[in-house]
Coordinates of C-alpha atoms in Angstrom, one line a residue:
X1 CA 120.9 96.8 145.9
X2 CA 119.9 93.2 144.9
X3 CA 120.7 92.0 141.5
X4 CA 117.6 90.2 140.0
X5 CA 119.8 88.1 137.8
X6 CA 121.5 86.5 140.8
X7 CA 118.2 85.4 142.3
X8 CA 118.5 81.7 141.6
X9 CA 122.1 81.5 142.9
X10 CA 121.1 83.2 146.2
X11 CA 117.9 81.4 147.1
X12 CA 119.1 79.8 150.3
X13 CA 120.8 83.0 151.5
X14 CA 117.7 85.1 150.7
X15 CA 115.4 82.6 152.4
X16 CA 117.6 82.8 155.5
X17 CA 117.4 86.6 155.3
X18 CA 113.7 86.5 155.0
X19 CA 113.4 84.2 158.0
X20 CA 115.7 86.5 160.0
X21 CA 113.7 89.6 159.0
X22 CA 110.4 88.0 160.0
X23 CA 111.9 86.6 163.2
X24 CA 112.8 90.0 164.4
X25 CA 109.1 90.8 164.4
X26 CA 108.2 88.1 166.9
X27 CA 111.2 87.7 169.1
X28 CA 111.7 89.4 172.5
X29 CA 108.3 88.5 173.7
X30 CA 107.4 89.8 177.1
X31 CA 103.7 89.8 177.8
X32 CA 102.5 92.4 180.3
X33 CA 100.9 91.7 183.7
X34 CA 97.7 92.9 185.3
X35 CA 99.7 95.0 187.7
X36 CA 103.2 96.3 188.2
X37 CA 103.8 93.7 190.8
X38 CA 103.5 90.8 188.4
X39 CA 106.8 89.3 187.2
X40 CA 107.9 87.6 184.0
X41 CA 110.1 84.6 184.1
X42 CA 112.3 83.2 181.3
X43 CA 111.1 79.7 180.4
X44 CA 114.6 78.4 180.1
X45 CA 115.1 79.2 183.8
X46 CA 112.3 77.0 185.1
X47 CA 110.0 74.2 184.0
X48 CA 106.9 76.3 183.4
X49 CA 107.1 75.9 179.6
X50 CA 107.7 72.2 179.9
X51 CA 104.7 71.9 182.1
X52 CA 102.6 73.9 179.7
X53 CA 103.5 71.6 176.8
X54 CA 102.9 68.5 179.0
X55 CA 99.5 69.9 180.0
X56 CA 98.6 70.3 176.3
X57 CA 99.4 66.6 175.8
X58 CA 97.0 65.7 178.6
X59 CA 94.3 67.7 176.8
X60 CA 94.6 66.5 173.2
X61 CA 91.2 67.8 172.1
X62 CA 92.0 71.3 173.2
X63 CA 95.5 71.0 171.7
X64 CA 93.9 70.0 168.4
X65 CA 96.1 67.0 168.6
X66 CA 97.2 65.3 165.4
X67 CA 100.2 63.3 164.2
X68 CA 103.1 65.5 163.2
X69 CA 102.2 68.4 165.4
X70 CA 104.7 70.1 167.7
X71 CA 105.0 73.2 169.9
X72 CA 107.7 75.6 170.9
X73 CA 107.8 78.5 173.3
X74 CA 108.0 81.9 171.6
X75 CA 109.4 84.0 174.4
X76 CA 109.0 84.8 178.1
X77 CA 106.3 83.5 180.4
X78 CA 103.9 85.7 182.2
X79 CA 103.6 84.9 185.9
X80 CA 100.7 86.6 187.9
X81 CA 101.0 87.6 191.5
X82 CA 99.0 84.6 192.6
X83 CA 101.4 82.2 190.8
X84 CA 99.3 81.6 187.7
X85 CA 101.3 81.3 184.5
X86 CA 100.6 82.1 180.8
X87 CA 102.9 80.5 178.2
X88 CA 102.8 81.5 174.6
X89 CA 103.5 78.7 172.1
X90 CA 103.9 78.4 168.3
X91 CA 102.6 75.3 166.5
X92 CA 104.3 73.4 163.7
X93 CA 102.8 70.7 161.5
X94 CA 105.1 68.1 159.9
X95 CA 107.9 70.7 160.4
X96 CA 106.0 73.6 158.8
X97 CA 105.0 76.7 160.7
X98 CA 101.3 77.0 161.3
X99 CA 100.2 80.6 160.6
X100 CA 97.4 81.3 163.1
X101 CA 98.3 78.2 165.2
X102 CA 99.8 80.1 168.1
X103 CA 98.2 79.7 171.5
X104 CA 98.5 80.6 175.2
X105 CA 98.4 77.9 177.9
X106 CA 97.0 79.1 181.2
X107 CA 97.9 77.2 184.4
X108 CA 97.3 77.9 188.1
X109 CA 100.1 78.2 190.6
X110 CA 100.3 74.4 191.2
X111 CA 100.3 73.7 187.4
X112 CA 96.6 73.0 187.4
X113 CA 95.0 73.4 184.0
X114 CA 93.1 76.7 183.6
X115 CA 92.5 76.7 179.8
X116 CA 94.0 77.7 176.5
X117 CA 93.5 80.7 174.2
X118 CA 93.8 80.1 170.5
X119 CA 92.3 80.7 167.1
X120 CA 92.6 77.3 165.5
X121 CA 89.3 75.5 165.7
X122 CA 90.0 72.0 164.5
X123 CA 93.0 69.6 164.0
X124 CA 95.1 70.1 160.9
X125 CA 94.8 67.5 158.2
X126 CA 96.5 68.7 155.1
X127 CA 99.1 67.2 152.7
X128 CA 102.5 69.0 152.9
X129 CA 103.4 68.2 149.3
X130 CA 102.8 71.3 147.1
X131 CA 101.3 70.9 143.7
X132 CA 102.2 74.5 142.8
X133 CA 105.9 75.4 142.4
X134 CA 107.4 78.4 144.2
X135 CA 108.1 80.1 140.9
X136 CA 104.4 79.9 140.0
X137 CA 103.5 81.3 143.4
X138 CA 105.9 84.2 142.7
X139 CA 104.0 85.0 139.6
X140 CA 100.7 85.0 141.5
X141 CA 102.3 87.5 144.0
X142 CA 103.1 90.1 141.3
X143 CA 99.8 89.8 139.4
X144 CA 98.0 93.1 139.4
X145 CA 95.2 93.4 141.9
X146 CA 93.8 96.1 144.3
X147 CA 96.8 95.8 146.5
X148 CA 99.7 95.4 144.1
X149 CA 98.5 98.2 141.9
X150 CA 99.4 100.6 144.8
X151 CA 103.0 99.4 145.1
X152 CA 105.8 100.7 143.0
X153 CA 108.8 98.6 142.0
X154 CA 107.3 95.4 143.5
X155 CA 110.1 92.9 144.0
X156 CA 109.7 89.3 145.1
X157 CA 112.2 87.1 147.0
X158 CA 112.2 83.5 148.2
X159 CA 109.5 82.3 150.5
X160 CA 108.6 79.3 152.5
X161 CA 106.0 76.6 152.8
X162 CA 103.6 77.0 155.7
X163 CA 100.1 75.9 156.8
X164 CA 97.8 78.9 156.8
X165 CA 94.8 78.8 159.0
X166 CA 93.7 82.4 159.0
X167 CA 91.6 82.4 155.9
X168 CA 89.2 79.5 156.7
X169 CA 90.2 75.8 156.8
X170 CA 93.9 75.0 157.0
X171 CA 95.7 75.0 153.7
X172 CA 99.2 74.3 152.5
X173 CA 100.5 77.7 151.2
X174 CA 103.5 79.5 149.9
X175 CA 104.3 82.5 152.1
X176 CA 106.1 84.9 149.8
X177 CA 107.8 88.1 150.9
X178 CA 107.9 91.1 148.5
X179 CA 109.0 94.7 148.9
X180 CA 108.4 98.0 147.2
X181 CA 107.0 101.4 148.0
X182 CA 103.5 102.9 148.0
X183 CA 102.8 106.0 146.0
X184 CA 103.1 108.2 149.1
X185 CA 106.5 106.9 149.9
X186 CA 105.6 104.4 152.6
X187 CA 107.8 101.2 152.2
X188 CA 106.0 97.9 151.7
X189 CA 107.0 94.6 153.1
X190 CA 104.1 92.4 151.9
X191 CA 103.5 88.8 152.8
X192 CA 101.4 87.0 150.2
X193 CA 99.9 83.5 150.9
X194 CA 99.4 81.4 147.8
X195 CA 97.5 78.1 147.9
X196 CA 100.1 75.5 147.2
X197 CA 97.5 73.2 145.5
X198 CA 95.6 75.7 143.3
X199 CA 98.0 78.6 142.9
X200 CA 95.4 81.1 144.0
X201 CA 96.2 84.0 146.3
X202 CA 94.6 83.3 149.7
X203 CA 95.4 86.6 151.3
X204 CA 98.0 89.3 151.6
X205 CA 99.4 90.9 154.8
X206 CA 101.3 94.2 154.9
X207 CA 104.0 94.0 157.6
X208 CA 104.8 97.7 157.6
X209 CA 102.2 99.0 160.0
X210 CA 101.2 102.6 159.4
X211 CA 98.9 105.2 161.0
X212 CA 96.7 107.1 158.6
X213 CA 97.9 110.3 160.0
X214 CA 99.1 113.4 158.5
X215 CA 100.9 115.8 160.7
X216 CA 102.0 117.4 163.9
X217 CA 102.7 121.1 164.4
X218 CA 105.0 120.5 167.5
X219 CA 102.4 121.5 170.1
X220 CA 103.9 119.6 173.1
X221 CA 105.5 122.8 174.3
X222 CA 108.7 122.8 176.4
X223 CA 109.2 119.2 177.6
X224 CA 111.7 117.5 179.9
X225 CA 114.3 115.3 178.1
X226 CA 117.0 112.9 179.2
X227 CA 120.1 113.4 176.9
X228 CA 123.5 111.8 176.6
X229 CA 126.8 113.6 176.7
X230 CA 129.2 112.6 173.9
X231 CA 132.5 114.5 173.9
X232 CA 131.7 118.2 173.7
X233 CA 128.1 117.6 172.5
X234 CA 124.9 116.2 173.7
X235 CA 122.9 113.5 171.9
X236 CA 119.1 113.2 171.8
X237 CA 119.4 109.8 173.4
X238 CA 117.8 108.7 176.6
X239 CA 120.0 106.3 178.8
X240 CA 117.2 105.9 181.3
X241 CA 114.7 104.4 178.8
X242 CA 116.7 101.6 177.0
X243 CA 118.9 104.1 175.2
X244 CA 116.1 105.2 173.0
X245 CA 117.2 107.9 170.5
X246 CA 116.0 110.0 167.6
X247 CA 117.7 110.7 164.3
X248 CA 117.3 113.0 161.3
X249 CA 116.7 110.9 158.2
X250 CA 117.5 113.9 155.9
X251 CA 114.3 113.5 153.9
X252 CA 115.5 110.3 152.3
X253 CA 113.6 107.0 152.0
X254 CA 114.5 103.4 152.7
X255 CA 116.4 101.3 150.1
X256 CA 115.3 98.0 148.6
X257 CA 117.2 95.8 151.0
X258 CA 115.5 97.4 153.9
X259 CA 112.1 97.2 152.3
X260 CA 112.5 93.5 151.4
X261 CA 114.3 92.1 154.5
X262 CA 114.1 94.8 157.2
X263 CA 117.9 94.7 157.2
X264 CA 120.5 97.2 156.0
X265 CA 118.1 100.0 157.0
X266 CA 119.9 103.3 157.5
X267 CA 119.3 104.8 161.0
X268 CA 119.8 108.5 160.0
X269 CA 122.0 110.9 162.0
X270 CA 121.4 111.2 165.7
X271 CA 120.5 114.7 166.7
X272 CA 123.3 116.5 168.7
X273 CA 123.5 119.9 170.3
X274 CA 126.3 121.9 171.9
X275 CA 124.2 122.3 175.0
X276 CA 121.3 120.4 176.6
X277 CA 118.6 122.2 174.7
X278 CA 117.1 120.9 171.4
X279 CA 114.8 122.6 168.9
X280 CA 112.9 125.9 169.0
X281 CA 109.3 124.7 168.9
X282 CA 108.8 125.5 165.2
X283 CA 109.6 123.7 161.9
X284 CA 112.3 126.2 161.1
X285 CA 114.6 124.1 163.3
X286 CA 114.9 120.4 162.2
X287 CA 115.5 119.4 165.9
X288 CA 112.0 120.4 166.9
X289 CA 110.3 117.4 165.2
X290 CA 113.0 115.2 166.9
X291 CA 112.1 116.7 170.3
X292 CA 108.4 115.7 169.8
X293 CA 109.3 112.2 168.7
X294 CA 111.7 111.6 171.6
X295 CA 109.2 113.1 174.1
X296 CA 106.5 110.8 172.7
X297 CA 108.7 107.8 173.1
X298 CA 109.6 108.8 176.6
X299 CA 105.9 109.3 177.7
X300 CA 104.9 106.0 176.0
X301 CA 107.7 104.1 177.7
X302 CA 106.6 105.6 181.1
X303 CA 103.0 104.8 180.4
X304 CA 103.6 101.1 179.7
X305 CA 106.0 100.8 182.7
X306 CA 103.9 102.7 185.2
X307 CA 100.4 101.6 184.2
X308 CA 101.0 98.0 182.9
X309 CA 104.4 97.0 184.5
X310 CA 105.9 96.5 181.0
X311 CA 109.6 97.3 180.5
X312 CA 109.6 98.9 177.0
X313 CA 108.1 97.8 173.7
X314 CA 109.8 94.4 173.8
X315 CA 109.3 93.9 177.6
X316 CA 113.0 93.4 178.0
X317 CA 114.2 96.9 178.8
X318 CA 115.7 97.2 175.3
X319 CA 114.9 100.5 173.5
X320 CA 114.0 101.3 169.9
X321 CA 114.6 104.5 168.1
X322 CA 112.9 107.2 166.0
X323 CA 113.6 108.6 162.5
X324 CA 112.1 112.0 161.7
X325 CA 112.1 113.9 158.4
X326 CA 111.4 110.8 156.3
X327 CA 110.8 111.5 152.6
X328 CA 109.6 114.7 151.0
X329 CA 106.1 115.9 152.1
X330 CA 105.5 112.4 153.4
X331 CA 102.1 112.4 155.1
X332 CA 102.4 109.2 157.2
X333 CA 104.3 107.4 160.0
X334 CA 105.1 103.8 160.5
X335 CA 106.5 101.1 162.8
X336 CA 108.6 98.4 161.0
X337 CA 109.5 96.0 163.8
X338 CA 112.5 97.9 165.2
X339 CA 111.9 101.6 165.0
X340 CA 109.4 104.4 164.5
X341 CA 109.6 106.6 161.3
X342 CA 107.8 109.9 160.9
X343 CA 107.1 112.1 157.8
X344 CA 107.0 115.9 157.8
X345 CA 103.5 116.2 156.3
X346 CA 102.8 118.5 153.4
X347 CA 103.2 121.7 155.5
X348 CA 99.8 123.0 154.4
X349 CA 97.1 120.6 155.6
X350 CA 99.4 118.6 157.9
X351 CA 102.5 119.3 159.9
X352 CA 105.1 116.7 161.1
X353 CA 103.5 113.5 162.3
X354 CA 105.1 113.5 165.7
X355 CA 102.2 114.1 168.1
X356 CA 101.8 112.2 171.4
X357 CA 99.0 110.0 170.2
X358 CA 100.9 109.0 167.0
X359 CA 104.0 108.2 169.0
X360 CA 101.9 106.1 171.3
X361 CA 100.2 104.5 168.4
X362 CA 103.4 103.5 166.6
X363 CA 105.1 102.1 169.7
X364 CA 102.0 100.1 170.5
X365 CA 102.3 98.4 167.2
X366 CA 105.5 97.1 168.6
X367 CA 103.9 95.9 171.8
X368 CA 101.2 94.1 169.8
X369 CA 103.9 92.4 167.7
X370 CA 105.7 91.3 170.8
X371 CA 102.6 89.9 172.5
X372 CA 99.5 88.7 170.6
X373 CA 101.1 89.3 167.2
X374 CA 97.7 90.2 165.7
X375 CA 97.9 89.6 161.9
X376 CA 97.6 92.8 160.0
X377 CA 94.6 91.9 157.8
X378 CA 91.0 91.1 158.3
X379 CA 89.4 91.5 161.8
X380 CA 92.7 90.8 163.6
X381 CA 94.2 93.7 161.6
X382 CA 91.4 95.9 162.7
X383 CA 92.1 94.9 166.3
X384 CA 95.8 95.6 165.7
X385 CA 95.0 99.1 164.6
X386 CA 92.4 99.7 167.3
X387 CA 94.9 98.6 169.9
X388 CA 97.3 101.3 168.7
X389 CA 94.6 103.9 168.7
X390 CA 93.5 102.9 172.2
X391 CA 96.9 103.0 173.7
X392 CA 98.0 106.0 171.7
X393 CA 95.0 107.8 173.2
X394 CA 95.7 106.5 176.7
X395 CA 99.3 107.8 176.3
X396 CA 97.9 111.3 175.5
X397 CA 95.8 111.2 178.7
X398 CA 98.7 109.8 180.7
X399 CA 101.0 112.7 179.6
X400 CA 98.6 115.3 181.1
X401 CA 100.2 117.9 178.8
X402 CA 98.4 121.2 178.8
X403 CA 99.4 121.8 175.2
X404 CA 97.8 118.5 174.1
X405 CA 94.8 117.7 176.3
X406 CA 93.6 114.1 176.3
X407 CA 90.7 113.3 173.9
X408 CA 89.5 110.5 171.7
X409 CA 90.4 112.2 168.4
X410 CA 93.4 110.6 166.6
X411 CA 95.9 113.0 165.0
X412 CA 94.1 116.3 165.8
X413 CA 97.4 118.1 166.7
X414 CA 99.0 117.8 163.3
X415 CA 95.8 118.5 161.4
X416 CA 96.6 122.1 160.5
X417 CA 93.5 122.8 158.6
X418 CA 90.7 121.5 160.9
X419 CA 92.3 120.3 164.1
X420 CA 89.9 117.4 164.1
X421 CA 92.3 114.6 163.1
X422 CA 91.6 111.7 160.8
X423 CA 89.8 109.2 163.1
X424 CA 87.7 109.5 166.3
X425 CA 86.8 106.8 168.8
X426 CA 83.4 108.1 170.1
X427 CA 81.7 107.7 166.7
X428 CA 84.2 106.3 164.2
X429 CA 81.8 106.3 161.2
X430 CA 81.9 110.1 161.2
X431 CA 85.1 110.0 159.1
X432 CA 83.1 108.5 156.3
X433 CA 85.0 105.3 156.1
X434 CA 85.2 103.6 159.5
X435 CA 82.8 101.1 161.0
X436 CA 81.2 102.1 164.2
X437 CA 79.2 98.9 164.3
X438 CA 80.3 95.4 163.5
X439 CA 78.9 93.8 160.3
X440 CA 79.8 90.7 158.3
X441 CA 81.6 93.0 155.9
X442 CA 83.9 94.5 158.6
X443 CA 86.6 91.9 157.9
X444 CA 86.8 93.1 154.3
X445 CA 87.6 96.7 155.1
X446 CA 91.0 98.4 155.3
X447 CA 92.4 97.7 158.8
X448 CA 92.4 101.4 159.6
X449 CA 88.6 101.5 159.1
X450 CA 87.7 98.1 160.5
X451 CA 89.5 99.3 163.7
X452 CA 86.5 101.5 164.3
X453 CA 84.6 98.7 166.0
X454 CA 87.3 98.2 168.6
X455 CA 87.7 101.9 169.1
X456 CA 84.0 102.4 169.6
X457 CA 83.8 99.5 172.0
X458 CA 86.7 100.9 174.1
X459 CA 85.2 104.4 174.2
X460 CA 81.9 103.1 175.4
X461 CA 83.6 100.9 178.0
X462 CA 85.7 103.8 179.3
X463 CA 83.4 106.8 178.9
X464 CA 79.9 105.5 178.2
X465 CA 77.3 106.6 175.6
X466 CA 75.8 110.0 175.0
X467 CA 77.4 113.5 174.7
X468 CA 80.2 114.9 176.8
X469 CA 83.1 117.3 176.5
X470 CA 86.6 115.7 176.9
X471 CA 89.8 117.6 176.4
X472 CA 87.9 120.7 175.2
X473 CA 86.3 118.7 172.4
X474 CA 82.6 117.6 172.2
X475 CA 82.2 113.8 172.0
X476 CA 79.0 112.0 171.3
X477 CA 78.8 108.2 171.2
X478 CA 75.6 106.5 170.1
X479 CA 75.2 102.7 170.5
X480 CA 74.3 100.4 167.6
X481 CA 71.6 98.6 169.6
X482 CA 70.0 101.7 171.2
X483 CA 71.2 100.9 174.6
X484 CA 72.7 103.2 177.2
X485 CA 76.2 102.5 178.6
X486 CA 77.7 103.9 181.7
X487 CA 81.5 103.8 181.4
X488 CA 83.8 102.2 183.9
X489 CA 86.6 104.8 183.4
X490 CA 89.9 104.8 181.6
X491 CA 91.9 103.3 184.4
X492 CA 90.0 100.0 184.4
X493 CA 89.2 99.9 180.7
X494 CA 92.9 100.1 179.7
X495 CA 93.9 97.4 182.1
X496 CA 91.3 95.1 180.7
X497 CA 92.4 95.7 177.1
X498 CA 96.1 95.2 177.9
X499 CA 95.5 92.0 179.8
X500 CA 93.3 90.7 177.0
X501 CA 96.0 91.6 174.4
X502 CA 98.9 90.0 176.3
X503 CA 97.3 87.0 177.9
X504 CA 94.3 85.9 175.7
X505 CA 94.5 87.3 172.2
X506 CA 96.4 85.4 169.5
X507 CA 97.4 86.2 165.9
X508 CA 94.1 85.5 164.3
X509 CA 91.7 86.8 167.0
X510 CA 88.4 88.1 165.6
X511 CA 86.1 90.6 167.1
X512 CA 83.9 87.8 168.6
X513 CA 87.0 86.3 170.1
X514 CA 88.1 89.7 171.4
X515 CA 84.8 89.9 173.3
X516 CA 85.7 86.6 175.0
X517 CA 89.3 87.7 175.6
X518 CA 88.2 91.0 177.3
X519 CA 85.6 89.2 179.4
X520 CA 88.3 86.8 180.6
X521 CA 90.6 89.7 181.4
X522 CA 87.8 91.5 183.3
X523 CA 87.0 88.4 185.3
X524 CA 90.7 88.0 186.1
X525 CA 91.1 91.6 187.3
X526 CA 87.7 92.4 188.8
X527 CA 85.7 89.2 189.1
X528 CA 83.1 87.3 187.1
X529 CA 79.9 89.3 187.3
X530 CA 81.5 92.5 188.5
X531 CA 80.4 95.9 187.1
X532 CA 83.5 95.9 184.9
X533 CA 82.8 92.5 183.6
X534 CA 79.1 93.3 182.8
X535 CA 80.0 96.6 181.2
X536 CA 82.5 94.8 178.9
X537 CA 79.7 92.5 177.7
X538 CA 77.3 95.4 177.3
X539 CA 79.8 97.6 175.4
X540 CA 80.5 94.8 172.9
X541 CA 76.8 94.2 172.4
X542 CA 76.5 98.0 171.8
X543 CA 78.7 97.7 168.8
X544 CA 76.9 94.5 167.5
X545 CA 79.6 92.0 168.7
X546 CA 77.6 89.4 170.6

């Protein structure tokens, strides 16, 4: 527990802890490849990264070149089968991090320039001297507004000066980290950006990424598991998939240190059994929810490896872990940068939130964090959520589990009352909140609802418009412009989205920029002017993104 009275004495230590906590969300980068044959190379082992930075210097206009600007490599470099490389870089300005200044440099096999993907539109020209003190920025963070009213025990710790470019023109800002807990028990790790010249809140970004889901009644049936023997017992731990494992959190919730810094988080107790069998398929046995969570992790791991050539969430072969039985009657699930956490639901309308599509959804938040790093607010936040819905759904199809047939309904398995879930991709607006069609107001919606535009696009791209039955459920997808779309199939659609995410999207990508990113990905994979390329364009137009 932190002592508020010791805050002034621990500023430097706390700031270092914040930096460490945030760093864990972006390190371990391993963008995926268009096929399993592509390989990733570490930039320190060759000169690819150096050549990328040198190439930027030769293209000052595209680099948004200005005095005081510098770049650094954020992780590993993607190398395509033809030798083309894609290097992710972070930008600093006069020593300050540039939020939204990240970019990807694309080069051919011979280091010939192929272009750059980025959100920043113009060179940065701001003063780095703040007119607003950090203490004044702290007070702005805790002021009551639509966001902070939902967070209990909101606590603020030290922040840092940054240049924020995601809310319009670049501005010097204080990035302040705060923690707390939402009314339903979900922990909050909120980043608030305060204008360092005016003291006004520019924007807020929640770093705990949740799924608006509510339950799973353990419908995956009897599933294969890889377990680890430890003495005379067996652990629910998979040595074949990065030592991923699942724990019982005992219906507790995270403490303040974990909420604020993402450190000191308790892992829970790893499930063990005297034999190699776990659970009984019902909620009467606490192991059953653990089985579903572990199985979902295994299937998601295999999906990314076999379909996209990615070695785990982080792309490094390192595993994460699951915590089940979080809180009391907790109707949600979340990814916090290192692990997946699942509530039990309320037992009436919703069961435990450990279904296949939710497991795929939460792990995919990790993939997004460790590739494009889509900011969890505005349109990029909607794309972040739609990416998780897309890949969570593709995991469900990939599993080919007779107990949970693939469909485009999100969370239908743990919806005990209606079995219809809480979101659907064929016509997102049917939930009463989501956008099926892009408008100028989409960016102002909660990210779980602005995600509808990306979900609708992907459904149309894969399945097409009109009515059809998929996974024993009737789907009907109208277009926003009255057009008729013939889908290209899930196989090609998911490859396009993954390449767009890992090669072309950056932290502040908007829906219009996602259109460009997916068209670039389709051209890479299938050729400019191919049926896949043309359908990508038509599907975006069908959701009003032109």
